[in-house]
Amino acid sequence: MEEELREKLSRIRPLEEKFLSQAQARLDRLTKPQGSLGQLEEIARQYAAIVENPNPQVDKKIIYVFAGDHGVVSEGVSAYPKEVTPQMVYNFLRGGAGINVMSRHVGAEVVIVDIGVDHEFEPMEGLMIRKVGRGTGNILVGPAMSRDQAVQALSVGLEMADHARKQNADLVGTGDMGIGNTTPSSAILTSLTGLPVNKATHRGTGIDDVALARKIQIIERAISFNKPNPQDPLDVLAKLGGFEIAGIAGLIIGCAFHRIPVVVDGFISTAGAMVAVGLNPDIEGYLFASHQSAEVGHRFMWEHIGKKPILNLSLRLGEGTGAALAMSIIEAALKVMNEMATFSEAGVSEAKE
Amino acid sequence: MEEELREKLSRIRPLEEKFLSQAQARLDRLTKPQGSLGQLEEIARQYAAIVENPNPQVDKKIIYVFAGDHGVVSEGVSAYPKEVTPQMVYNFLRGGAGINVMSRHVGAEVVIVDIGVDHEFEPMEGLMIRKVGRGTGNILVGPAMSRDQAVQALSVGLEMADHARKQNADLVGTGDMGIGNTTPSSAILTSLTGLPVNKATHRGTGIDDVALARKIQIIERAISFNKPNPQDPLDVLAKLGGFEIAGIAGLIIGCAFHRIPVVVDGFISTAGAMVAVGLNPDIEGYLFASHQSAEVGHRFMWEHIGKKPILNLSLRLGEGTGAALAMSIIEAALKVMNEMATFSEAGVSEAKE
């Protein structure tokens, strides 16, 4: 299983300059001042370079929401009880959650992946049951998972990328559900960047000052106890991560392998993206940074990866909601490239030299 | 005509607190941590308070693009020749411009208003011919328009708001076309706020350093020659403004009068919004700030009005393109309020006290 992962990682290539400049040349012929569509132009040329097609169209969009539980929740790091993880999975499957509303709005399909919820689900439409365990271990007293489990969880993500490929997805989004999962995400951020824990850690679903101070202490102790090796992202993921974070990392790796553009959601998803980019830096080229969340550490994640978020709406819900919203902006950028008239087609005079 | 304007201005009321808190109470019952949808929640409650309906839905969306020419273009303030204004109007009417692409993407209708283009158009589907003049006067050597013309141009905007009301528009967007129109917009910004001209003025469609220095000088001289009275927004508009800026201001006033939420586009549209809010500060409550543009003065406009832009994509195209994109975000915010399940409906546990 680790072999498949290594093989796929080794076959991911950086984006080619010729596709980027071909797309920009097209954008520069359209009836608008050059560069006047700002970040939309960056998005359009990146997408064109990922799919190696100067006139890409987005038809099929799928958001994969990975759900898992976290042993560290027993330490009181969240404002919500852990039962909320399976309760929200049922809410997703009935179409009543934020991600369902956003996905319907932008025309995306939602696939829920149980990668480690501490609850037995019956098989249901829209739910992939791929449990690696019933929740991770408590990182305060041991690793979140074994290295084998981390590889297994990454493979679940790779499998979802294969699923996206089979479904002819043109755009994939990442999403998460897991009470307590800002804790492992902050721990991964700290571990991979050296950022102090108090800068990487925030209120998650809404804890108060006392609980925040406690959460910071727990993360500091978890890192010093587990001693993850920052040079080995797989070690960091196994010792600190959540199953859903691993699944997201695997999905991102698999999408880069298949050249499917992938829209990364908020704080938890970006922790997964950091692991993926840590395993192969060329993966950065395949990512769209959907948004900058209200969780304070998030901007350090994007700075580390080197991406400018598309939206900045102070969202902190997760589930893939930011990824869904950003999909609509990405589609708009591609429609510009495909549907706008050129200066010569429209008979419009160009700028004076 | 000025009487109708004064009458409408006097009947605009501030938003009522009870509708804002009613909407927030609904948002707080939904299956998400309280406040976790950030700016989307602000948008939803503002929209609900404007239309005084706790479950508002957006069906009909119309973007009004006001086009006009500018005498000051003869001073070389733009990278494009003035023929581009009518050429772009034809491009709009054929559906090949940025605003057409964005509007189709978000399902909005586009209405083009010739409020002062220096070109005679034949009557065409989708074009309202409401010329106040064939371009404004050159502000370097006199006022852009007379006070009567300013009132007439504002009335064209009021008429478009009436049109929106008759069409049952749920959301209106503003747009502009007019080669040279960042110059009057910067002049209005300076005049209404006292901001130095060099902070209010930027490259527009893409002028170089020499032309920018010249543009700044022209604006300084235009202000010192015309002596607009900062306490009288109508005077500022008449002496420095463009016909399209006046039309946008009138549209905004009319929408506030009819309680139609209005999405303000970029730098030129926001100059119109500044005039409208200058005439009645309560109008601010009816506006959505679509985006923060790449034109450097734009953020000072939003700070002056007191609104946080929804998007920040370094756009600088105008036409209403940013307003169109933001409409999709506003709709998403309303769908959250209308379609998400509550904690009790979904059987999800709430946060611990």
PDB file of C-alpha atoms in Angstrom, chain A residues 31-40 43 76 78-81 83-84 87-88 91 94-98 101-102 104-105 205-206 308-317 319 321 325 328-329 331-332 335-336 339-341 343 345-352, chain B residues 31-40 43 76 78-81 83-84 87-88 91 94-98 101-102 104-105 205-206 308-317 319 321 325 328-329 331-332 335-336 339-341 343 345-352:
ATOM      1  CA  THR A  31     -11.913  42.623 -24.536  1.00  0.00           C
ATOM      2  CA  LYS A  32     -10.570  43.895 -21.227  1.00  0.00           C
ATOM      3  CA  PRO A  33      -7.443  45.740 -20.129  1.00  0.00           C
ATOM      4  CA  GLN A  34      -4.630  43.199 -19.707  1.00  0.00           C
ATOM      5  CA  GLY A  35      -4.563  41.726 -16.225  1.00  0.00           C
ATOM      6  CA  SER A  36      -7.777  43.507 -15.222  1.00  0.00           C
ATOM      7  CA  LEU A  37      -9.414  40.313 -14.018  1.00  0.00           C
ATOM      8  CA  GLY A  38      -6.676  39.907 -11.417  1.00  0.00           C
ATOM      9  CA  GLN A  39      -6.830  36.669  -9.484  1.00  0.00           C
ATOM     10  CA  LEU A  40      -9.421  35.242 -11.892  1.00  0.00           C
ATOM     11  CA  ILE A  43      -6.954  30.869 -11.549  1.00  0.00           C
ATOM     12  CA  GLY A  76     -12.029  18.653  26.559  1.00  0.00           C
ATOM     13  CA  SER A  78     -13.938  21.026  21.799  1.00  0.00           C
ATOM     14  CA  ALA A  79     -17.129  22.926  22.582  1.00  0.00           C
ATOM     15  CA  TYR A  80     -19.148  19.988  21.211  1.00  0.00           C
ATOM     16  CA  PRO A  81     -19.500  16.371  22.388  1.00  0.00           C
ATOM     17  CA  GLU A  83     -21.488  12.313  19.299  1.00  0.00           C
ATOM     18  CA  VAL A  84     -21.826  15.284  16.979  1.00  0.00           C
ATOM     19  CA  GLN A  87     -24.922  13.125  14.024  1.00  0.00           C
ATOM     20  CA  MET A  88     -23.495  15.506  11.444  1.00  0.00           C
ATOM     21  CA  ASN A  91     -27.245  15.490   8.647  1.00  0.00           C
ATOM     22  CA  ARG A  94     -30.140  13.976   4.663  1.00  0.00           C
ATOM     23  CA  GLY A  95     -28.958  17.157   2.911  1.00  0.00           C
ATOM     24  CA  GLY A  96     -29.461  19.570   5.835  1.00  0.00           C
ATOM     25  CA  ALA A  97     -25.937  20.754   6.566  1.00  0.00           C
ATOM     26  CA  GLY A  98     -23.989  23.786   5.371  1.00  0.00           C
ATOM     27  CA  VAL A 101     -26.617  23.934   0.844  1.00  0.00           C
ATOM     28  CA  MET A 102     -23.375  25.276  -0.633  1.00  0.00           C
ATOM     29  CA  ARG A 104     -26.436  22.540  -4.291  1.00  0.00           C
ATOM     30  CA  HIS A 105     -25.821  26.248  -4.836  1.00  0.00           C
ATOM     31  CA  THR A 205     -16.017  25.591  17.013  1.00  0.00           C
ATOM     32  CA  GLY A 206     -16.003  28.211  19.765  1.00  0.00           C
ATOM     33  CA  LYS A 308      -3.253  33.249  -1.975  1.00  0.00           C
ATOM     34  CA  PRO A 309      -6.776  32.324  -0.832  1.00  0.00           C
ATOM     35  CA  ILE A 310      -9.644  33.086  -3.235  1.00  0.00           C
ATOM     36  CA  LEU A 311     -12.157  34.108  -0.550  1.00  0.00           C
ATOM     37  CA  ASN A 312     -11.823  35.713   2.858  1.00  0.00           C
ATOM     38  CA  LEU A 313     -15.236  35.582   4.505  1.00  0.00           C
ATOM     39  CA  SER A 314     -14.264  34.697   8.108  1.00  0.00           C
ATOM     40  CA  LEU A 315     -15.750  31.237   7.659  1.00  0.00           C
ATOM     41  CA  ARG A 316     -14.879  28.598  10.261  1.00  0.00           C
ATOM     42  CA  LEU A 317     -17.372  25.832   9.577  1.00  0.00           C
ATOM     43  CA  GLU A 319     -17.189  20.496   5.882  1.00  0.00           C
ATOM     44  CA  THR A 321     -18.204  24.856   2.599  1.00  0.00           C
ATOM     45  CA  LEU A 325     -18.101  28.602  -2.675  1.00  0.00           C
ATOM     46  CA  SER A 328     -18.135  29.016  -8.329  1.00  0.00           C
ATOM     47  CA  ILE A 329     -15.356  31.619  -8.634  1.00  0.00           C
ATOM     48  CA  GLU A 331     -15.830  28.312 -12.883  1.00  0.00           C
ATOM     49  CA  ALA A 332     -16.360  32.019 -13.522  1.00  0.00           C
ATOM     50  CA  LYS A 335     -15.912  30.978 -18.466  1.00  0.00           C
ATOM     51  CA  VAL A 336     -14.054  34.271 -18.945  1.00  0.00           C
ATOM     52  CA  GLU A 339     -16.764  32.900 -23.541  1.00  0.00           C
ATOM     53  CA  MET A 340     -15.406  36.453 -23.720  1.00  0.00           C
ATOM     54  CA  ALA A 341     -14.934  38.035 -27.142  1.00  0.00           C
ATOM     55  CA  PHE A 343     -10.630  42.588 -29.378  1.00  0.00           C
ATOM     56  CA  GLU A 345     -13.909  39.551 -32.780  1.00  0.00           C
ATOM     57  CA  ALA A 346     -15.674  42.488 -31.104  1.00  0.00           C
ATOM     58  CA  GLY A 347     -14.088  45.261 -33.176  1.00  0.00           C
ATOM     59  CA  VAL A 348     -12.875  47.034 -30.062  1.00  0.00           C
ATOM     60  CA  SER A 349      -9.774  49.270 -30.253  1.00  0.00           C
ATOM     61  CA  GLU A 350      -6.794  48.146 -28.181  1.00  0.00           C
ATOM     62  CA  ALA A 351      -4.789  50.216 -25.708  1.00  0.00           C
ATOM     63  CA  LYS A 352      -2.520  52.896 -27.126  1.00  0.00           C
TER      64      LYS A 352
ATOM     65  CA  THR B  31     -26.544  23.055  12.582  1.00  0.00           C
ATOM     66  CA  LYS B  32     -23.256  24.944  12.764  1.00  0.00           C
ATOM     67  CA  PRO B  33     -21.291  26.611  15.546  1.00  0.00           C
ATOM     68  CA  GLN B  34     -22.735  30.087  16.152  1.00  0.00           C
ATOM     69  CA  GLY B  35     -21.141  32.697  13.922  1.00  0.00           C
ATOM     70  CA  SER B  36     -19.146  30.083  11.989  1.00  0.00           C
ATOM     71  CA  LEU B  37     -20.376  31.319   8.619  1.00  0.00           C
ATOM     72  CA  GLY B  38     -18.768  34.695   9.303  1.00  0.00           C
ATOM     73  CA  GLN B  39     -19.513  37.321   6.680  1.00  0.00           C
ATOM     74  CA  LEU B  40     -22.209  35.126   5.095  1.00  0.00           C
ATOM     75  CA  ILE B  43     -24.956  39.316   4.536  1.00  0.00           C
ATOM     76  CA  GLY B  76      -4.786  61.790 -22.153  1.00  0.00           C
ATOM     77  CA  SER B  78      -6.692  56.817 -20.276  1.00  0.00           C
ATOM     78  CA  ALA B  79      -4.774  54.051 -22.001  1.00  0.00           C
ATOM     79  CA  TYR B  80      -7.710  53.594 -24.398  1.00  0.00           C
ATOM     80  CA  PRO B  81      -9.247  55.911 -27.012  1.00  0.00           C
ATOM     81  CA  GLU B  83     -14.222  55.206 -29.219  1.00  0.00           C
ATOM     82  CA  VAL B  84     -13.941  52.201 -26.921  1.00  0.00           C
ATOM     83  CA  GLN B  87     -17.519  49.775 -29.009  1.00  0.00           C
ATOM     84  CA  MET B  88     -17.870  48.159 -25.606  1.00  0.00           C
ATOM     85  CA  ASN B  91     -19.879  44.227 -27.161  1.00  0.00           C
ATOM     86  CA  ARG B  94     -23.786  41.077 -28.303  1.00  0.00           C
ATOM     87  CA  GLY B  95     -22.962  39.278 -25.054  1.00  0.00           C
ATOM     88  CA  GLY B  96     -19.183  39.120 -25.506  1.00  0.00           C
ATOM     89  CA  ALA B  97     -17.916  41.211 -22.601  1.00  0.00           C
ATOM     90  CA  GLY B  98     -16.814  40.283 -19.097  1.00  0.00           C
ATOM     91  CA  VAL B 101     -20.008  36.149 -18.979  1.00  0.00           C
ATOM     92  CA  MET B 102     -20.273  36.848 -15.247  1.00  0.00           C
ATOM     93  CA  ARG B 104     -24.742  34.408 -17.293  1.00  0.00           C
ATOM     94  CA  HIS B 105     -22.670  32.541 -14.714  1.00  0.00           C
ATOM     95  CA  THR B 205      -7.149  50.544 -17.399  1.00  0.00           C
ATOM     96  CA  GLY B 206      -3.347  50.525 -17.246  1.00  0.00           C
ATOM     97  CA  LYS B 308     -16.350  45.381   4.277  1.00  0.00           C
ATOM     98  CA  PRO B 309     -16.035  44.104   0.695  1.00  0.00           C
ATOM     99  CA  ILE B 310     -17.234  40.550   0.013  1.00  0.00           C
ATOM    100  CA  LEU B 311     -14.514  39.673  -2.501  1.00  0.00           C
ATOM    101  CA  ASN B 312     -10.910  40.759  -2.929  1.00  0.00           C
ATOM    102  CA  LEU B 313      -9.722  39.382  -6.251  1.00  0.00           C
ATOM    103  CA  SER B 314      -7.663  42.329  -7.559  1.00  0.00           C
ATOM    104  CA  LEU B 315     -10.293  42.968 -10.221  1.00  0.00           C
ATOM    105  CA  ARG B 316     -10.147  46.301 -12.067  1.00  0.00           C
ATOM    106  CA  LEU B 317     -12.457  45.751 -15.014  1.00  0.00           C
ATOM    107  CA  GLU B 319     -18.771  46.883 -15.960  1.00  0.00           C
ATOM    108  CA  THR B 321     -18.259  42.185 -13.048  1.00  0.00           C
ATOM    109  CA  LEU B 325     -19.649  37.565  -8.760  1.00  0.00           C
ATOM    110  CA  SER B 328     -23.564  34.438  -6.091  1.00  0.00           C
ATOM    111  CA  ILE B 329     -22.100  34.760  -2.583  1.00  0.00           C
ATOM    112  CA  GLU B 331     -27.456  34.061  -2.741  1.00  0.00           C
ATOM    113  CA  ALA B 332     -25.429  31.380  -0.970  1.00  0.00           C
ATOM    114  CA  LYS B 335     -29.792  29.735   1.012  1.00  0.00           C
ATOM    115  CA  VAL B 336     -27.974  28.956   4.273  1.00  0.00           C
ATOM    116  CA  GLU B 339     -32.236  25.538   3.605  1.00  0.00           C
ATOM    117  CA  MET B 340     -30.007  24.448   6.504  1.00  0.00           C
ATOM    118  CA  ALA B 341     -31.488  22.164   9.153  1.00  0.00           C
ATOM    119  CA  PHE B 343     -30.173  21.458  15.649  1.00  0.00           C
ATOM    120  CA  GLU B 345     -34.662  19.155  13.176  1.00  0.00           C
ATOM    121  CA  ALA B 346     -31.417  17.254  12.618  1.00  0.00           C
ATOM    122  CA  GLY B 347     -31.121  15.773  16.118  1.00  0.00           C
ATOM    123  CA  VAL B 348     -27.624  17.201  16.540  1.00  0.00           C
ATOM    124  CA  SER B 349     -26.341  17.967  20.054  1.00  0.00           C
ATOM    125  CA  GLU B 350     -25.618  21.622  20.785  1.00  0.00           C
ATOM    126  CA  ALA B 351     -22.447  23.108  22.250  1.00  0.00           C
ATOM    127  CA  LYS B 352     -21.741  22.437  25.920  1.00  0.00           C
TER     128      LYS B 352
END
